[in-house]
Short mmCIF file of C-alpha atoms and ligand atoms in Angstrom, two decimals:
data_model
loop_
_atom_site.label_atom_id
_atom_site.label_comp_id
_atom_site.label_asym_id
_atom_site.label_seq_id
_atom_site.Cartn_x
_atom_site.Cartn_y
_atom_site.Cartn_z
CA UNK T 260 0.69 13.22 -35.28
CA UNK T 261 3.14 10.87 -33.76
CA UNK T 262 6.89 12.31 -33.99
CA UNK T 263 10.18 11.34 -32.72
CA UNK T 264 11.82 13.63 -30.18
CA UNK T 265 14.93 11.94 -30.27
CA UNK T 266 16.20 9.13 -32.65
CA UNK T 267 19.54 7.29 -32.23
CA UNK T 268 20.84 5.38 -35.41
CA UNK T 269 23.29 2.75 -34.86
CA UNK T 270 25.15 4.74 -32.28
CA UNK T 271 28.37 3.11 -30.63
CA UNK T 272 30.47 4.40 -28.19
CA UNK T 273 33.81 3.05 -27.19
CA UNK T 274 36.39 4.28 -24.78
CA UNK T 275 40.08 3.78 -24.62
CA UNK T 276 42.21 2.58 -27.52
CA UNK T 277 42.14 -0.19 -29.68
CA UNK T 278 43.51 -2.72 -27.53
CA UNK T 279 41.74 -2.04 -24.67
CA UNK T 280 38.42 -0.63 -25.63
CA UNK T 281 35.18 -0.79 -23.92
CA UNK T 282 32.21 -0.66 -25.96
CA UNK T 283 29.63 1.20 -23.77
CA UNK T 284 27.04 1.38 -26.41
CA UNK T 285 27.09 -1.36 -29.62
CA UNK T 286 25.20 -0.51 -32.85
CA UNK T 287 22.33 1.14 -30.69
CA UNK T 288 19.16 2.23 -32.35
CA UNK T 289 16.16 3.64 -30.25
CA UNK T 290 13.61 6.11 -30.93
CA UNK T 291 11.89 8.49 -28.21
CA UNK T 292 8.33 9.64 -29.09
CA UNK T 293 7.39 13.16 -28.55
CA UNK T 294 5.32 13.65 -25.58
CA UNK T 295 6.03 10.21 -24.08
CA UNK T 296 7.81 9.25 -20.69
CA UNK T 297 10.58 6.30 -21.01
CA UNK T 298 12.62 4.61 -18.25
CA UNK T 299 16.12 3.36 -19.28
CA UNK T 300 17.06 0.48 -16.93
CA UNK T 301 19.70 -2.27 -17.35
CA UNK T 302 22.36 -3.64 -14.86
CA UNK T 303 25.35 -1.53 -13.95
CA UNK T 304 27.74 -0.96 -16.82
CA UNK T 305 25.28 -1.81 -19.50
CA UNK T 306 25.76 1.72 -20.77
CA UNK T 307 22.70 3.80 -19.66
CA UNK T 308 24.46 6.74 -18.56
CA UNK T 309 26.56 6.75 -22.19
CA UNK T 310 23.12 6.28 -23.57
CA UNK T 311 21.73 9.34 -21.87
CA UNK T 312 24.84 11.43 -22.42
CA UNK T 313 25.13 10.81 -26.22
CA UNK T 314 21.29 11.49 -26.77
CA UNK T 315 21.30 14.88 -24.44
CA UNK T 316 24.73 15.84 -26.69
CA UNK T 317 26.92 15.76 -23.53
CA UNK T 318 29.02 13.14 -25.17
CA UNK T 319 29.59 12.12 -28.93
CA UNK T 320 29.09 8.56 -30.50
CA UNK T 321 31.96 7.03 -31.90
CA UNK T 322 29.87 6.33 -34.87
CA UNK T 323 26.42 6.50 -35.67
CA UNK T 324 24.19 9.65 -35.24
CA UNK T 325 21.44 11.22 -32.97
CA UNK T 326 18.71 13.23 -34.37
CA UNK T 327 16.99 15.67 -32.11
CA UNK T 328 14.06 16.35 -34.19
CA UNK T 329 15.74 17.14 -37.73
CA UNK T 330 19.03 18.10 -36.19
CA UNK T 331 21.90 15.75 -36.44
CA UNK T 332 23.71 16.17 -33.30
CA UNK T 333 26.79 14.31 -34.37
CA UNK T 334 27.18 16.66 -37.32
CA UNK T 335 27.31 19.79 -35.06
CA UNK T 336 30.28 21.96 -33.99
CA UNK T 337 31.12 22.24 -30.24
CA UNK T 338 29.70 25.88 -30.02
CA UNK T 339 26.32 24.74 -31.94
CA UNK T 340 26.05 21.93 -29.54
CA UNK T 341 26.36 23.79 -26.63
CA UNK T 342 23.73 26.37 -27.63
CA UNK T 343 21.46 23.27 -28.63
CA UNK T 344 22.00 21.88 -25.31
CA UNK T 345 21.14 25.21 -23.88
CA UNK T 346 18.03 25.98 -25.60
CA UNK T 347 16.64 22.52 -26.63
CA UNK T 348 17.60 20.07 -24.00
CA UNK T 349 17.00 19.97 -20.23
CA UNK T 350 18.94 17.77 -17.84
CA UNK T 351 18.11 16.87 -14.21
CA UNK T 352 20.91 15.12 -12.19
CA UNK T 353 20.75 12.39 -9.25
CA UNK T 354 22.56 15.39 -6.79
CA UNK T 355 20.59 18.22 -8.09
CA UNK T 356 23.39 20.44 -9.08
CA UNK T 357 21.73 23.64 -7.76
CA UNK T 358 24.25 26.54 -7.29
CA UNK T 359 24.22 27.04 -3.37
CA UNK T 360 24.80 30.68 -3.45
CA UNK T 361 22.07 31.47 -5.58
CA UNK T 362 18.32 31.61 -4.71
CA UNK T 363 15.38 29.34 -6.22
CA UNK T 364 14.47 31.75 -8.73
CA UNK T 365 18.46 33.01 -9.55
CA UNK T 366 19.03 28.95 -10.28
CA UNK T 367 15.93 28.74 -12.28
CA UNK T 368 16.92 31.98 -14.49
CA UNK T 369 20.39 30.61 -14.68
CA UNK T 370 20.28 28.78 -18.22
CA UNK T 371 18.44 32.11 -19.86
CA UNK T 372 21.25 34.39 -18.25
CA UNK T 373 23.90 31.96 -19.81
CA UNK T 374 21.99 32.54 -22.94
CA UNK T 375 22.32 35.94 -22.97
CA UNK T 376 18.72 37.06 -21.76
CA UNK T 377 17.44 38.81 -18.94
CA UNK T 378 14.53 36.68 -17.90
CA UNK T 379 11.16 37.98 -16.86
CA UNK T 380 10.09 37.94 -13.06
CA UNK T 381 6.56 35.91 -14.21
CA UNK T 382 8.43 33.30 -16.43
CA UNK T 383 10.77 32.21 -13.37
CA UNK T 384 7.41 32.47 -11.28
CA UNK T 385 5.44 30.67 -13.61
CA UNK T 386 7.81 27.80 -14.13
CA UNK T 387 8.73 27.62 -10.09
CA UNK T 388 4.53 27.54 -9.83
CA UNK T 389 4.42 24.49 -12.08
CA UNK T 390 6.77 22.36 -9.93
CA UNK T 391 5.02 23.70 -6.90
CA UNK T 392 7.52 26.00 -5.37
CA UNK T 393 5.89 29.53 -5.96
CA UNK T 394 6.27 30.50 -2.36
CA UNK T 395 10.03 29.24 -2.20
CA UNK T 396 11.52 31.86 -4.86
CA UNK T 397 13.96 33.26 -2.36
CA UNK T 398 15.14 30.39 -0.84
CA UNK T 399 18.68 29.10 -0.79
CA UNK T 400 19.08 25.60 -1.83
CA UNK T 401 20.53 25.08 1.60
CA UNK T 402 17.07 25.94 3.15
CA UNK T 403 15.17 23.56 1.17
CA UNK T 404 14.44 19.80 1.60
CA UNK T 405 15.91 17.22 -0.88
CA UNK T 406 12.70 17.20 -2.85
CA UNK T 407 12.13 21.16 -3.11
CA UNK T 408 15.69 21.08 -4.49
CA UNK T 409 14.91 18.34 -7.15
CA UNK T 410 11.98 20.55 -8.08
CA UNK T 411 14.09 23.64 -8.58
CA UNK T 412 16.54 21.92 -10.82
CA UNK T 413 13.63 20.51 -12.73
CA UNK T 414 12.19 23.81 -12.68
CA UNK T 415 15.75 24.98 -14.19
CA UNK T 416 15.82 22.27 -16.58
CA UNK T 417 12.11 23.46 -17.74
CA UNK T 418 12.68 27.23 -18.20
CA UNK T 419 13.95 27.00 -21.71
CA UNK T 420 10.93 24.66 -22.99
CA UNK T 421 13.69 22.06 -23.83
CA UNK T 422 12.26 19.55 -26.36
CA UNK T 423 13.42 16.66 -24.09
CA UNK T 424 13.87 16.19 -20.27
CA UNK T 425 16.68 13.97 -19.33
CA UNK T 426 16.76 12.42 -15.89
CA UNK T 427 19.83 10.71 -14.62
CA UNK T 428 18.20 8.97 -11.67
CA UNK T 429 16.45 11.97 -10.51
CA UNK T 430 15.01 10.42 -7.57
CA UNK T 431 17.95 8.64 -6.63
CA UNK T 432 18.79 10.93 -3.71
CA UNK T 433 15.44 11.37 -2.37
CA UNK T 434 13.47 9.14 0.11
CA UNK T 435 10.62 6.97 -1.54
CA UNK T 436 7.78 9.35 -0.50
CA UNK T 437 9.56 12.59 -1.62
CA UNK T 438 10.70 10.63 -4.83
CA UNK T 439 7.07 9.65 -5.76
CA UNK T 440 6.24 13.39 -5.52
CA UNK T 441 8.82 14.00 -8.11
CA UNK T 442 7.47 11.40 -10.21
CA UNK T 443 4.18 12.29 -10.06
CA UNK T 444 5.09 15.76 -11.26
CA UNK T 445 7.26 14.32 -14.21
CA UNK T 446 4.31 12.15 -15.09
CA UNK T 447 1.61 15.25 -15.10
CA UNK T 448 4.17 17.14 -17.31
CA UNK T 449 3.87 14.53 -19.98
CA UNK T 450 0.13 14.17 -19.25
CA UNK T 451 -0.63 17.78 -19.26
CA UNK T 452 2.18 19.54 -21.42
CA UNK T 453 3.49 16.54 -23.72
CA UNK T 454 6.81 16.82 -22.46
CA UNK T 455 8.90 14.36 -23.77
CA UNK T 456 11.05 12.94 -20.63
CA UNK T 457 13.74 10.19 -20.62
CA UNK T 458 14.88 8.85 -17.37
CA UNK T 459 17.61 6.25 -16.36
CA UNK T 460 16.84 4.53 -12.88
CA UNK T 461 17.44 1.66 -11.09
CA UNK T 462 14.20 1.55 -9.26
CA UNK T 463 11.46 -0.41 -10.52
CA UNK T 464 8.72 1.58 -8.63
CA UNK T 465 10.18 5.04 -10.81
CA UNK T 466 10.51 3.14 -13.67
CA UNK T 467 6.32 2.43 -13.58
CA UNK T 468 5.93 6.09 -13.79
CA UNK T 469 6.83 5.80 -17.69
CA UNK T 470 4.87 4.74 -20.41
CA UNK T 471 7.89 2.35 -21.68
CA UNK T 472 10.77 0.93 -19.92
CA UNK T 473 13.74 -0.07 -22.29
CA UNK T 474 16.25 -2.71 -21.10
CA UNK T 475 20.10 -2.27 -21.88
CA UNK T 476 22.66 -5.10 -21.58
CA UNK T 477 26.35 -4.53 -22.63
CA UNK T 478 25.38 -1.71 -24.69
CA UNK T 479 22.54 -3.26 -26.74
CA UNK T 480 19.06 -3.20 -26.43
CA UNK T 481 17.50 -6.16 -24.38
CA UNK T 482 13.50 -5.77 -24.63
CA UNK T 483 11.16 -3.29 -23.53
CA UNK T 484 7.92 -3.16 -21.71
CA UNK T 485 5.25 -0.72 -22.28
CA UNK T 486 2.72 0.13 -19.47
CA UNK T 487 4.70 -1.43 -17.23
CA UNK T 488 3.91 -2.50 -13.58
CA UNK T 489 6.65 -2.12 -11.10
CA UNK T 490 6.21 -5.86 -10.71
CA UNK T 491 6.78 -6.90 -14.27
CA UNK T 492 9.97 -4.41 -14.24
CA UNK T 493 11.32 -6.40 -11.05
CA UNK T 494 10.69 -9.67 -12.51
CA UNK T 495 12.38 -8.43 -15.95
CA UNK T 496 15.36 -7.15 -14.27
CA UNK T 497 16.01 -10.21 -11.91
CA UNK T 498 15.65 -12.48 -15.03
CA UNK T 499 18.34 -10.12 -16.57
CA UNK T 500 20.63 -10.15 -13.70
CA UNK T 501 20.37 -14.16 -13.53
CA UNK T 502 21.39 -14.31 -17.28
CA UNK T 503 24.33 -12.08 -16.36
CA UNK T 504 25.52 -14.12 -13.63
P1 LIG A 885 25.83 2.17 -16.76
O1 LIG A 885 25.05 3.84 -16.69
O2 LIG A 885 24.80 1.21 -17.20
O3 LIG A 885 26.41 1.87 -15.24
P2 LIG A 885 27.86 3.18 -18.22
O4 LIG A 885 27.34 3.76 -19.30
O5 LIG A 885 28.40 4.35 -16.82
O6 LIG A 885 26.69 2.15 -17.38
O7 LIG A 885 29.36 2.51 -18.62
C1 LIG A 885 28.97 1.48 -19.78
C2 LIG A 885 30.63 0.88 -19.67
O8 LIG A 885 31.39 1.95 -20.37
C3 LIG A 885 31.12 0.27 -18.55
O9 LIG A 885 32.02 -0.89 -18.92
C4 LIG A 885 32.03 1.76 -18.40
O10 LIG A 885 33.05 1.09 -17.34
C5 LIG A 885 32.39 2.23 -19.52
N1 LIG A 885 32.75 3.58 -19.10
C6 LIG A 885 31.96 4.50 -19.15
N2 LIG A 885 32.27 5.83 -18.99
C7 LIG A 885 33.74 5.66 -19.22
C8 LIG A 885 34.90 6.41 -19.50
N3 LIG A 885 34.90 7.91 -19.57
N4 LIG A 885 36.12 5.93 -19.70
C9 LIG A 885 35.98 4.41 -19.91
N5 LIG A 885 35.08 3.74 -20.13
C10 LIG A 885 33.99 4.17 -19.52
#
């Protein structure tokens, strides 16, 4: 059965006061199907981060609603939203955001501990093995490469079995070979475990790992590509930038 993991309905987000308001998202409606990998692209300032933050419950739309399965995030109190984020959403950042004093396994266990649960050792081992880091459990971030650190961050995001894994330029700080390893891993999670992934990226090669690319311009949807190639994505981006100039 095809179901949407996340649905944005007429979402607008503006910043600032009425006189000098900036509209980051403008009446945007968009769905992300369960078990699919979507890349979000668009020129700088087009609303990509705002979209990701609103969809992940890190920011609240000015109007419209965001549905995670059947749950309307915009109707939740701050406390309930925090709990929901902890239990049902995974988020991976460009800069890894690991705690340097903690080992890989302690970093991965953190979301469970924050939720008041003592994680089982095999639970943490399993997820580290899924990202190919079974042998690195006792290493601290400073003792690992960028790609390994990002894989720890992905393991940390997956430990709660989130409905959706969001990535904000997750390969932006990695060299292209390491970045591709991480992208192949994300792709395998979608293909083998039906993980839903939504990733913001500037990179057409990174976006080509997705099933679908959605393009934003001025906070609105500006077309999409399915089963995209890096070339078709790059051509679309060039066209968008030419129109914008
Ligand atoms: P992108 O991720 O595509 O670069 P953003 O979502 O960061 O775009 O920003 C969209 C628009 O909203 C931009 O014009 C940006 O300047 C504005 N914006 C984003 N965050 C804020 C904020 N906290 N305060 C004021 N304006 C913001």
